[in-house]
């Protein structure tokens, strides 16, 4: 048996595993896409097809159209709602992401480089909040938000996202900074940089991949949030896509085509973000600092 | 240009004291090597001079000004780190120009200073590379370049050569020394390699376990070590130490042999003789230490011989390639005037 085939069983296993994972994650997306281009009557037919026999863009037309028809009747277009919710999703997710990344970038650095009493206890407390299930704080949080008048505001939703996703980002960034040699900063101080300057010009660029990872994680988590906006975003003022799309289910008709078309559109921003930021997730930025 | 003065400096980490009151001065333009075994506090002391480590007590002054509470960036010091600490995301040019940039120098000034430093260090072809595209030796030069580009008052080096291969070390040793002569700046160079210290420094400061053992010019430390530790640390191969009892111009070795010494010391002593100060003689020559040849190693220029005299082992170095081999009976004659006597208890020099 040649060397090339010695690892064959392992390789077959690996391929199988990869195939399963791809199926697991891409399958639903594929199905959603197929549903979104299938005519409504074919959707409720008895025999399912892996690829629809006739395809249609009518669901997308309904989503983007100025007017639309539903079951033969002219109904109000969903575009105003959809576009509003899309914007809401973008605004709250981007705001939360920006805030989390900025606060984690500076906060984690403080936890690593600044000496202050109770530093480690404080950090453990912050990270420990990750273990608290969201629903246990829902009711007190609701009362708090009401008393501050933050229900159904961008500020309110964004603040909740930040408080929920910041601990993980802080944790991640702390380990990024801990892995960075202090001597780089010291060299910058001796070169004449203030501590802040050394941080911004030397540490931050090298922490780039960590920051990008934090950004991606936070954006994806915020974009996919359902329960928080369900409670705190009752109207279209701040209601995101995740809450709006299920509302396409009406009392006597489930518009699968429309829901899935909306779902496919909703996948685009996080997908583009990940594709765009992926190339900054490179490792090995630290190479060359030492001997 | 500035002199550095260190007065009774101590350092404690919590309850562990790692420096126990060190004092020495570095004159303006002097090249001082700080040597000592691993963990003796060399890096700690250097970092205190740089302002990267707090001073527990005592004072560090640069150019006559006490700098204990002065930020590193205001001390006008450049340091070459043990691990270089190059900025990995910047080109060699930007690494070297960073300090000038921070001082608000103009683009033209920076470019001129960087290209001059690069020329001195032979880095001109590499200015646009990033550190990871350089070899170890080239990185070492960039670290040097970053230090010399702005002509600081004081240069600090923390074992910059420790990871280079032997040939490169010798080359860089000469280059650093030449650079020092050219720039004339005050330099403090930490190393645990005594050959580096001997060859490069105007003055050597020997430390052990957080204390200063002796400070002086290299040859003075070699010729008149203040104590047994310095005697053993300076010089390679290391000095032979024989336990002995001194009385009336004579010492009696543990083997029972009696040797003449030019000293009136009495009591338990350490009899020290450098390997290169032992002469090969016949076993029956008067005053010779007699024993059997053990391991013989030859490098071509020198021959290292270990001689077994009872329980004692003596190391000797010969450059004339005598014809001896393992098992031979030989005599080793200490050259007169080159014997060192130290108090057996305190280790202090007696003769
Ligand atoms: N942060 C710290 N906390 C406690 N002890 C420390 C700390 N840093 C250094 N030490 C101790 O201080 C002593 C001196 O350390 P230092 O790094 O100055 O040694 P060194 O002479 O530079 O050694 P080497 O030649 O190995 O670099 C060591 O015994 C070390 O264990
Ligand atoms: Mg050290």
XYZ file of C-alpha atoms in Angstrom, chain A residues 38-47 253-254 256:
13
model
C -41.025 28.553 -5.554
C -44.520 29.625 -6.654
C -47.011 29.699 -3.758
C -49.166 26.858 -5.065
C -46.175 24.568 -5.534
C -45.182 25.257 -1.939
C -48.244 23.557 -0.596
C -48.217 20.675 -3.064
C -47.707 17.158 -1.814
C -44.450 16.250 -3.460
C -52.352 32.099 5.772
C -48.636 31.446 6.243
C -43.783 30.869 3.327
